[in-house]
CSV table of C-alpha atoms and ligand atoms in Angstrom, one decimal:
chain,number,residue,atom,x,y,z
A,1,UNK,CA,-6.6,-18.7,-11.2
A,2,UNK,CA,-8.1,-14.9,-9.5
A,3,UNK,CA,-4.8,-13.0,-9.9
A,4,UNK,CA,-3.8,-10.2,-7.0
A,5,UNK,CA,-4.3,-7.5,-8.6
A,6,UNK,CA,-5.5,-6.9,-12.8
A,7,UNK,CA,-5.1,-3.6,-14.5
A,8,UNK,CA,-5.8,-5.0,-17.8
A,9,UNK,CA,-9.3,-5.7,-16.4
A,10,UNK,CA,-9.5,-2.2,-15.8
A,11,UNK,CA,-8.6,-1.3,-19.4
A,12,UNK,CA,-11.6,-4.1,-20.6
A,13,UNK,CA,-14.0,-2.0,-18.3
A,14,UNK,CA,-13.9,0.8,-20.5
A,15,UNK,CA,-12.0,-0.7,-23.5
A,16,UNK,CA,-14.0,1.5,-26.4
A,17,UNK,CA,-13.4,4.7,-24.2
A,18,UNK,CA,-10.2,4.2,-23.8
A,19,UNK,CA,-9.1,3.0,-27.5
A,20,UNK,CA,-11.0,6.6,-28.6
A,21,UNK,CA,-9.3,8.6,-25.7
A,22,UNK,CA,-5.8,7.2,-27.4
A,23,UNK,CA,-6.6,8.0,-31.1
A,24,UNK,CA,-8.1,11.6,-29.8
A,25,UNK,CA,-4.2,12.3,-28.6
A,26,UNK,CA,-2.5,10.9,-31.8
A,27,UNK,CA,-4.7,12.5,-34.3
A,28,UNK,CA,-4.8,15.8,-32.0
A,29,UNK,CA,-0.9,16.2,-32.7
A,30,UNK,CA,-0.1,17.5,-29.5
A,31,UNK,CA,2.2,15.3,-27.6
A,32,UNK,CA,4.0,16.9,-24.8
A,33,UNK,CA,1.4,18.4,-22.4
A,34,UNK,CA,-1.8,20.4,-23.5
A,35,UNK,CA,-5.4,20.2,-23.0
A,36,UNK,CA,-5.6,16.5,-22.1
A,37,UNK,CA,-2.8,16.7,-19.4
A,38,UNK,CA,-4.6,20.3,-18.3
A,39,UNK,CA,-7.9,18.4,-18.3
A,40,UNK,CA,-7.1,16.0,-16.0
A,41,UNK,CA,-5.1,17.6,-13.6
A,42,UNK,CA,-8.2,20.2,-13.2
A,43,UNK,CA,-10.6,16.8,-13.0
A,44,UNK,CA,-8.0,15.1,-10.8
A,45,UNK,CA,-7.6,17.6,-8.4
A,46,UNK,CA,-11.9,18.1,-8.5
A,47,UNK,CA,-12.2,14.3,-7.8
A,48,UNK,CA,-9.8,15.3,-4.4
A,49,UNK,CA,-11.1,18.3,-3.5
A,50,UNK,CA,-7.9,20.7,-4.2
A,51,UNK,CA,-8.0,23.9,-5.9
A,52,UNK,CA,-5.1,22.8,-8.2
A,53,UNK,CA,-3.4,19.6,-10.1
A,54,UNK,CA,0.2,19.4,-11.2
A,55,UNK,CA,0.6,15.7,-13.3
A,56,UNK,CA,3.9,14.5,-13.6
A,57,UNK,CA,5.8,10.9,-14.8
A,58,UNK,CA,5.9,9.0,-11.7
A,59,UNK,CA,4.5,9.0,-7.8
A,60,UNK,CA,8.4,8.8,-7.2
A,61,UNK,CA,8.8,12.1,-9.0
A,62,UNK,CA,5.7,13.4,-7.6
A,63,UNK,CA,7.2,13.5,-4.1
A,64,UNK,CA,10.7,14.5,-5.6
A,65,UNK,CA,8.8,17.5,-7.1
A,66,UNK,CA,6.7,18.2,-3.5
A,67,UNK,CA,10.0,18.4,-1.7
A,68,UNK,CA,11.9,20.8,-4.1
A,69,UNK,CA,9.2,23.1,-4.5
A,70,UNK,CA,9.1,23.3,-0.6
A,71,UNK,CA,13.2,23.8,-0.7
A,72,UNK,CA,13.9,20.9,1.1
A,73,UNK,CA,17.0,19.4,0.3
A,74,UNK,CA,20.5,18.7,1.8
A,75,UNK,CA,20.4,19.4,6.0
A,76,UNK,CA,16.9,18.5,6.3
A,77,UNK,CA,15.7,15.4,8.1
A,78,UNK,CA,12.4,14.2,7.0
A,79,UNK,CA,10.5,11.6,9.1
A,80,UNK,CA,8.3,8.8,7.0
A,81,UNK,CA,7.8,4.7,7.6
A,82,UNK,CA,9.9,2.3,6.5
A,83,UNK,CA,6.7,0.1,6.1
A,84,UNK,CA,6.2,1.5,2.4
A,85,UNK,CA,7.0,1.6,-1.1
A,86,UNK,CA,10.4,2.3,-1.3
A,87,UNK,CA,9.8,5.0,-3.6
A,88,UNK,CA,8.9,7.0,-0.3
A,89,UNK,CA,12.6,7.0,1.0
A,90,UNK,CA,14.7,6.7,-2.1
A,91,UNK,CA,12.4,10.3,-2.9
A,92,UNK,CA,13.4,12.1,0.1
A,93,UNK,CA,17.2,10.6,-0.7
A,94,UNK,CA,17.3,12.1,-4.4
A,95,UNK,CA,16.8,15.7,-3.1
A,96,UNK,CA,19.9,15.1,-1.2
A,97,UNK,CA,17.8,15.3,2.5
A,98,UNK,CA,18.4,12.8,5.2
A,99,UNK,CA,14.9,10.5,5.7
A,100,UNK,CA,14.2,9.1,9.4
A,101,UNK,CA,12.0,6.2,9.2
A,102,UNK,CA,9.3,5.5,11.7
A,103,UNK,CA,7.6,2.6,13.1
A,104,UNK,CA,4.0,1.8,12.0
A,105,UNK,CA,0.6,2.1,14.2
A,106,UNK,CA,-2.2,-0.3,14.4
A,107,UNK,CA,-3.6,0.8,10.8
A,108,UNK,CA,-0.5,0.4,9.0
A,109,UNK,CA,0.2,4.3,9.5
A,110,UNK,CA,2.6,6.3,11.0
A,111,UNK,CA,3.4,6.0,14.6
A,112,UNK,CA,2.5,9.4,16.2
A,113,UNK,CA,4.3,8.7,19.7
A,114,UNK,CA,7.6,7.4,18.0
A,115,UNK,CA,7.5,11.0,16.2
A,116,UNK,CA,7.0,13.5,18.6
A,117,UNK,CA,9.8,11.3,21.1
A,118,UNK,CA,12.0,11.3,18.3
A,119,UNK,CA,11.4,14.6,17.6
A,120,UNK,CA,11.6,16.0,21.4
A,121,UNK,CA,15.4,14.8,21.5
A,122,UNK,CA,16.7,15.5,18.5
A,123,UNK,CA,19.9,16.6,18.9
A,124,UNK,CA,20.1,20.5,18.5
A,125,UNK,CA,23.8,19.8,16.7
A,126,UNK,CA,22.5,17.2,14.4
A,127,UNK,CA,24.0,17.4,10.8
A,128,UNK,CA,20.4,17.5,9.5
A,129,UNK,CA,17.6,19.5,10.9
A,130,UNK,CA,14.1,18.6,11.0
A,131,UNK,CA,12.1,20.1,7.7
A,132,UNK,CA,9.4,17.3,7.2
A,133,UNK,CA,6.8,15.1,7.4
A,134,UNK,CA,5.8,12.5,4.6
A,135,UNK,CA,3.1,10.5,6.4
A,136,UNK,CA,2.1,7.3,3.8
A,137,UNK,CA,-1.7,6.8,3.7
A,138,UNK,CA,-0.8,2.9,3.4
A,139,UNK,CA,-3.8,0.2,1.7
A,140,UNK,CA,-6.1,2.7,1.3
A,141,UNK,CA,-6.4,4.6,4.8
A,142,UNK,CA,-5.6,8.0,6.0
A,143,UNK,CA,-2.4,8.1,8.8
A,144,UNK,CA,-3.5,9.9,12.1
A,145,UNK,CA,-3.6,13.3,10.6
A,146,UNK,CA,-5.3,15.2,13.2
A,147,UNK,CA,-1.9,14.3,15.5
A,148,UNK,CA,0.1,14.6,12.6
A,149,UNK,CA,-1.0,17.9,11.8
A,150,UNK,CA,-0.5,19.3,15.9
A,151,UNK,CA,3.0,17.5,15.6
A,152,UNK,CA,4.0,19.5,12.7
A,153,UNK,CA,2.8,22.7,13.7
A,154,UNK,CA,4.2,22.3,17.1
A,155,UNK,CA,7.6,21.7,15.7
A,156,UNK,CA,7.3,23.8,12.3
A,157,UNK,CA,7.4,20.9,10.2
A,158,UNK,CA,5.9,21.1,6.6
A,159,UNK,CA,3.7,18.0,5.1
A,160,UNK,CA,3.9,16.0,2.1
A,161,UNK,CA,1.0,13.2,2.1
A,162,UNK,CA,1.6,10.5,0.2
A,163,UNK,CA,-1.8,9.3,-1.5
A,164,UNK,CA,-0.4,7.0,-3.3
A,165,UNK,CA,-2.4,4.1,-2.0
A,166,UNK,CA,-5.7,5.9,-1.1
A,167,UNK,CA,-6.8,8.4,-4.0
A,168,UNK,CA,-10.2,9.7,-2.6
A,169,UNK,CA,-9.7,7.9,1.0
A,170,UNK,CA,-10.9,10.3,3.8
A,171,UNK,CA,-11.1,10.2,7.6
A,172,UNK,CA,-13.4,12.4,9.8
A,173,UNK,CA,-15.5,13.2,6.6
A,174,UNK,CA,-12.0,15.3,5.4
A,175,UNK,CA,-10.2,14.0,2.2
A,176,UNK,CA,-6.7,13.1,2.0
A,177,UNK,CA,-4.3,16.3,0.8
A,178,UNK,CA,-6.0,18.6,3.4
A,179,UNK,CA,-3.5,18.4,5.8
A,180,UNK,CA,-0.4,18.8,4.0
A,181,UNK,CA,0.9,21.6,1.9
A,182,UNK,CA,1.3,19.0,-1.2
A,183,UNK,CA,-0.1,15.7,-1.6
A,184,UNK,CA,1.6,13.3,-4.1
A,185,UNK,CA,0.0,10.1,-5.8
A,186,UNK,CA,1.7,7.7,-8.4
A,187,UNK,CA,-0.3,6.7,-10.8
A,188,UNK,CA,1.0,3.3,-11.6
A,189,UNK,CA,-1.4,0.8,-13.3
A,190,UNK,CA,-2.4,-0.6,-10.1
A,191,UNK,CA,-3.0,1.9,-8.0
A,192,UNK,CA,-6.5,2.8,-7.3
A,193,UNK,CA,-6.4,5.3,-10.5
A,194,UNK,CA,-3.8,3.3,-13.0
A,195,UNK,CA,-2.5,4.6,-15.8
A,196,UNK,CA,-1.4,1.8,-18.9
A,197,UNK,CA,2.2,2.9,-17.7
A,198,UNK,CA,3.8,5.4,-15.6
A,199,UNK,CA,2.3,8.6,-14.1
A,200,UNK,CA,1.8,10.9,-11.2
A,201,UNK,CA,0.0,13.9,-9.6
A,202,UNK,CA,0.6,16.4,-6.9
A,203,UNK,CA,-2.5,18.4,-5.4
A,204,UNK,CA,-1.9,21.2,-3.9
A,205,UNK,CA,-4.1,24.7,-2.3
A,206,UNK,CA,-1.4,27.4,-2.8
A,207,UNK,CA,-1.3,28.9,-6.0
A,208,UNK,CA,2.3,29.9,-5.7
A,209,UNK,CA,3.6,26.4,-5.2
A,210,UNK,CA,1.7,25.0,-8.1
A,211,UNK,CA,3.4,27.1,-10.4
A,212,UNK,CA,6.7,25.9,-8.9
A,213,UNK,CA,5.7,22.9,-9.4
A,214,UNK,CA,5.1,23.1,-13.2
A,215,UNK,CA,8.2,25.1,-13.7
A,216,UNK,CA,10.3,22.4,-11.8
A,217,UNK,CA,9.0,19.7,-13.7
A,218,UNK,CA,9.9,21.3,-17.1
A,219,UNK,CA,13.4,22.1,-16.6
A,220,UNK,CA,12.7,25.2,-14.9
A,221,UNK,CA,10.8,27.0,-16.9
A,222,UNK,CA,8.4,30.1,-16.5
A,223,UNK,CA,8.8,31.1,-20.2
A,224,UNK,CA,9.6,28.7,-22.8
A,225,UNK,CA,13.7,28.1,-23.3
A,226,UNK,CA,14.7,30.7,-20.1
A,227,UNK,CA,14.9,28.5,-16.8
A,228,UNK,CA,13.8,31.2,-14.4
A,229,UNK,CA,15.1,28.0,-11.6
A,230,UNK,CA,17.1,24.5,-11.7
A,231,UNK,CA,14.0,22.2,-12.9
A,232,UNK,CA,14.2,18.8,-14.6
A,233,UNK,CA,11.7,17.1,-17.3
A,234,UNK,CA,8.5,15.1,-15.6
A,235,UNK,CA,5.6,15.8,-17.6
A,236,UNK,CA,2.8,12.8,-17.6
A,237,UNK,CA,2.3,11.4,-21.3
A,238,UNK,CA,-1.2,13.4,-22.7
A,239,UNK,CA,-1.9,9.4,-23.8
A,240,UNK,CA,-1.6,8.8,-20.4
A,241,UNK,CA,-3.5,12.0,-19.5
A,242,UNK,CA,-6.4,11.6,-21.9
A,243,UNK,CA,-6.7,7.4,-20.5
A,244,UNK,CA,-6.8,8.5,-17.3
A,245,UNK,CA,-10.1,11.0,-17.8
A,246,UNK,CA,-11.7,8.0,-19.1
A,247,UNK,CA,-10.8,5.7,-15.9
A,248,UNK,CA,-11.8,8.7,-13.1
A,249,UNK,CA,-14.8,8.9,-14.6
A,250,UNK,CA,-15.4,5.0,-13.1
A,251,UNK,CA,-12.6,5.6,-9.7
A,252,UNK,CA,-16.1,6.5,-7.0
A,253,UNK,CA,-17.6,3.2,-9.0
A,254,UNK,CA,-14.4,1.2,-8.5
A,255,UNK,CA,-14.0,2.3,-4.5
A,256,UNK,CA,-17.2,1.3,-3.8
A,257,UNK,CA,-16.3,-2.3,-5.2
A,258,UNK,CA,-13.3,-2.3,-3.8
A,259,UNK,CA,-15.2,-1.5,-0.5
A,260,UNK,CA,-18.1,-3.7,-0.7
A,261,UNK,CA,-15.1,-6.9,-2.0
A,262,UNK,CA,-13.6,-5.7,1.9
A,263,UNK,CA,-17.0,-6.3,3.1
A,264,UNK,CA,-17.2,-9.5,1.9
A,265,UNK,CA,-13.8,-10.8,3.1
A,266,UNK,CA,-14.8,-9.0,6.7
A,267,UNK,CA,-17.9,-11.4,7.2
A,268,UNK,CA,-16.5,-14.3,5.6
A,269,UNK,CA,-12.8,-14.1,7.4
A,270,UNK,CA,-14.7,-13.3,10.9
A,271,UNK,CA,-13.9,-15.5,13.8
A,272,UNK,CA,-10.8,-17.3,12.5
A,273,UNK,CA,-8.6,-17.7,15.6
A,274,UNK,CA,-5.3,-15.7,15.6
A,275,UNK,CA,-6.4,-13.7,12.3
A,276,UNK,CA,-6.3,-10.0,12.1
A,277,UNK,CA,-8.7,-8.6,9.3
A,278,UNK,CA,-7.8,-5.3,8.4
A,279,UNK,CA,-9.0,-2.1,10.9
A,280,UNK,CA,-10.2,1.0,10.4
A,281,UNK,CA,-9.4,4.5,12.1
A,282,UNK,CA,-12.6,5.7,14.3
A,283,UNK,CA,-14.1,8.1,11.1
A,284,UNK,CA,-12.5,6.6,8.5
A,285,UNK,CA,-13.8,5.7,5.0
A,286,UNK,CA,-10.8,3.2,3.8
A,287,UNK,CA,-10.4,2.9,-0.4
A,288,UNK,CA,-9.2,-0.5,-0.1
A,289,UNK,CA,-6.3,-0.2,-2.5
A,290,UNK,CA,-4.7,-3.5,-0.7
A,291,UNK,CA,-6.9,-6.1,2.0
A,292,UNK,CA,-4.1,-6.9,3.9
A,293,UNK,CA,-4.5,-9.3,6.5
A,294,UNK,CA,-2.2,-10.4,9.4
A,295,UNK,CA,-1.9,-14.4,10.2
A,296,UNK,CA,1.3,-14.2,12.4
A,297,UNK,CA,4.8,-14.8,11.3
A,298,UNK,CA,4.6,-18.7,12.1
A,299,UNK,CA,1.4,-19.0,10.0
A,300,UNK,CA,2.1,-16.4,7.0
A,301,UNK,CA,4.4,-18.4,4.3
A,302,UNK,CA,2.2,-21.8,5.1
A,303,UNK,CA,-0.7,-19.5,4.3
A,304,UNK,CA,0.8,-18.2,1.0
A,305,UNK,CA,1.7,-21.7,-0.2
A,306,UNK,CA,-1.9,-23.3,0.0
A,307,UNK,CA,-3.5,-20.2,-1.7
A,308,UNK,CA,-0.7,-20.3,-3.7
A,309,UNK,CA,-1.0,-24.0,-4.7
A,310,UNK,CA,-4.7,-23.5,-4.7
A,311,UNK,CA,-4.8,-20.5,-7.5
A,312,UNK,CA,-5.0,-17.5,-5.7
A,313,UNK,CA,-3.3,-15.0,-6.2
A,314,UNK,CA,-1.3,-13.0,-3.0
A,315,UNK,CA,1.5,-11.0,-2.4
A,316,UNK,CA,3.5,-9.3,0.9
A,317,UNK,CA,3.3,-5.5,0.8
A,318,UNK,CA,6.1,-5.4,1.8
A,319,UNK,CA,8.1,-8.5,2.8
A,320,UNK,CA,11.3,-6.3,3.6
A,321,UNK,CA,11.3,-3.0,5.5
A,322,UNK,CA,12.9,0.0,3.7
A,323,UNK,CA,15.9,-0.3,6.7
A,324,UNK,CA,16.5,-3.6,6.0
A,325,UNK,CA,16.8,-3.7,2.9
A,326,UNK,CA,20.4,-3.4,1.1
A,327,UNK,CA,20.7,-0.2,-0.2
A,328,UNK,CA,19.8,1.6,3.4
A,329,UNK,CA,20.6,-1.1,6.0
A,330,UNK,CA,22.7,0.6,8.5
A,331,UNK,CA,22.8,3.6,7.1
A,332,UNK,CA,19.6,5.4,7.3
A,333,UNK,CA,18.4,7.1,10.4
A,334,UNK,CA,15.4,5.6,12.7
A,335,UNK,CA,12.9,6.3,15.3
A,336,UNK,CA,13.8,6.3,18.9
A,337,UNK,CA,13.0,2.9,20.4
A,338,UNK,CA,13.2,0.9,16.7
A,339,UNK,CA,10.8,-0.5,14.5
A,340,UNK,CA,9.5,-3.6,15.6
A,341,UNK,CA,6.1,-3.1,14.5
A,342,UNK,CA,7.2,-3.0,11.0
A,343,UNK,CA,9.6,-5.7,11.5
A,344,UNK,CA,7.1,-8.2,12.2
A,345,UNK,CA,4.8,-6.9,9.7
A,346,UNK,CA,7.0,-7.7,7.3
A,347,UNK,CA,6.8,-11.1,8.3
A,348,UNK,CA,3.3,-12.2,9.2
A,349,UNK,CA,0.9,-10.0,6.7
A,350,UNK,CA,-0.8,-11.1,3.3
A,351,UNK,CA,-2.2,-9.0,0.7
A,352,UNK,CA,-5.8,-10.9,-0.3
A,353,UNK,CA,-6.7,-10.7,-4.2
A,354,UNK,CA,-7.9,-7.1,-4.6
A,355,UNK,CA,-9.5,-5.3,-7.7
A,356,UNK,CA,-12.5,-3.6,-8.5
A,357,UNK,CA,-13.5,-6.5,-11.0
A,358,UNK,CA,-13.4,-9.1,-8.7
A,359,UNK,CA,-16.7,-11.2,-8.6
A,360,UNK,CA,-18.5,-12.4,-5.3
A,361,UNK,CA,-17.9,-15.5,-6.6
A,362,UNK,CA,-14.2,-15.3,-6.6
A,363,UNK,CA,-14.3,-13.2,-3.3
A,364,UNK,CA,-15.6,-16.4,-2.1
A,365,UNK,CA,-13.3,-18.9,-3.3
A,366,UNK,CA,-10.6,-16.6,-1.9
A,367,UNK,CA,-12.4,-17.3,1.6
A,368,UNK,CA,-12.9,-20.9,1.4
A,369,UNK,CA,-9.2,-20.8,0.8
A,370,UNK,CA,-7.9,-19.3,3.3
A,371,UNK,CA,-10.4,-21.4,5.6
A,372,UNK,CA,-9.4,-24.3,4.8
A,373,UNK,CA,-5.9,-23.4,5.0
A,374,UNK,CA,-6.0,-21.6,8.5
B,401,PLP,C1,3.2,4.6,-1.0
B,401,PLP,C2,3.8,4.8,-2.4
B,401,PLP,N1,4.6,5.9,-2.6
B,401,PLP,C3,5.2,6.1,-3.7
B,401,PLP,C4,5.1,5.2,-4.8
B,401,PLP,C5,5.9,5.5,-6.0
B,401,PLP,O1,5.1,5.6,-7.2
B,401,PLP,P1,5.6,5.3,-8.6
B,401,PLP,O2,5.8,3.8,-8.7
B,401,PLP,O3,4.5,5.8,-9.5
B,401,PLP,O4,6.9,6.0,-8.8
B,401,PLP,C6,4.2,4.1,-4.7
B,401,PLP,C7,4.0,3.1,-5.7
B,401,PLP,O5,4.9,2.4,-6.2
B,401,PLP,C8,3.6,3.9,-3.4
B,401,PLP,O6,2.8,2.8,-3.2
């Protein structure tokens, strides 16, 4: 059996490290915050190249955060994908803004045309006015920032990345969190940095909106017990903190398996008829968080059977668009001309095993599989 994705061979990598890191918090008796929370955000945002680190409990809340520290709340419209973690949209919802979900481009990233021709007819009485961008850097690789970035200042529209997917992923030599005024990561325990439960970080280059950002993640606060503004309690766990200083110090070791594992699937998935391996952005260095490959919509469940039946492990990132699903089908707003893009991706990709401690070996049986399925 190679499983999709394993954290818990991430904790074996560096079992004795992490084991001490734990027992430093508990014996250390300091349990909300502190040193190892202030550690890692100054290491975090180091590793990303930002001057500053605010950690908090989830990615979710880490985007939640990003928006409120920016004001952005009821009135503002602000454009993402629906091809994403839902955590993307229901973010923007909980601040009370309207989110407009856009169609996908060829790398799984936000559609820059769709944008701007949404954008240039937006109604100028629309109940909600255009704030924000939240462009997702999907499986590993940057969205089309450069166009992005001219879009937003051409219509004076703040950014919020989402690096969720792509901690330390960079296109044209520049890292991700450069364009936008924030960029927020989760740190679930799959992600390319995974904590052993929850977590999040926001990086940010403005001193003033870092220390909005602590104050609105502990209920407001500037000085202890006076809420100076309307905050709400996300603090990452210091266990989590102190964990995660022990699993950065192996994240540039664990990209460049994740890359070389991509290099292996792109020689021996070459030349399959009809089969799409994944691309890359002219000048971009991809992280790999997901291989994601696209087989077609008649092909894709066949596909996931035989690996299936076969003992390898695959999933659909994501098998239902954010629009279609329940909670915001017919009721959220989209881009001008739909989403078919993401509508058929939904339907014809697969997510190939995908972790730093998978073995050439088992890189292989993954493509014998999916030869001798195809
Ligand atoms: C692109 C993206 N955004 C946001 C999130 C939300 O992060 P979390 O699960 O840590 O709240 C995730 C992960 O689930 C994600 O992949």
């Amino acid at each position: 059996m190679i499983p999709q994705t394993d954290p818990k061979a991430g904790y074996l990598a560096q079992q004795a490290e992490i084991d001490a890191a734990i027992r430093r918090v508990l014996e250390g008796g300091r349990y909300i915050l502190g040193d190892e929370v202030s550690g890692f955000e100054a290491e975090f945002a180091a590793y990303a190249g930002a001057a500053h680190g605010i950690a908090c409990a989830s990615g979710t809340d880490a985007l939640i955060l990003a928006l409120r520290a920016l004001e952005i709340g009821p009135g503002d419209a602000v454009f993402t994908v629906s091809h994403t973690a839902v955590a993307t949209v229901a973010a923007i919802e909980l601040t009370g803004a309207t989110p407009v979900l856009l169609d996908v481009d060829d790398y799984y990233g936000l559609d820059v045309a769709q944008l701007e021709a949404t954008l240039a007819q937006w109604p100028a009485d629309a109940a909600a006015k255009p704030r924000a961008i939240i462009p997702v850097h999907l499986y590993g690789q940057a969205a089309d920032m450069p166009a992005i970035a001219a879009i937003a200042a051409k219509y004076d529209l703040a950014i919020i990345e989402d690096g969720s997917q792509a901690h330390g992923a960079r296109l044209g030599g520049i890292g991700i969190g450069h364009w936008g005024a924030l960029c927020a990561y989760s740190l679930y325990p799959t992600k390319n940095l995974g904590a052993i439960g929850d977590g999040g970080i926001i990086t940010s280059n403005d001193a003033g909106l870092t220390q909005r950002l602590k104050e609105l993640r502990e209920y407001g606060w500037r000085e202890r017990y006076v809420s100076a503004i309307a905050g709400m309690n996300s603090r990452l766990d210091p266990i989590q903190a102190a964990i995660l200083r022990v699993k950065l110090t192996r994240l540039a070791q664990d990209t460049a398996q994740r890359q070389a594992i991509a290099k292996r699937y792109d020689a021996g998935l070459a030349g399959i008829a009809d089969l799409a391996l994944p691309a890359s952005r002219v000048g971009a260095e991809q992280v790999y968080h997901q291989y994601v490959i696209d087989v077609g919509p008649e092909r894709r469940d066949g596909l996931r059977a035989k690996l299936t039946e076969a003992g390898i492990g695959n999933l659909v990132h994501y098998p239902v668009p954010v629009h279609l699903q329940p909670a915001y089908q017919g009721r959220v707003m989209l881009g001008r001309g739909g989403l078919a893009r993401t509508e058929r991706a939904a339907l014809s990709i697969l997510s190939l095993p995908m972790f730093p401690q998978l073995s050439d070996a088992q890189a292989d049986a993954v493509i014998a599989a999916v030869r001798a399925a195809l």
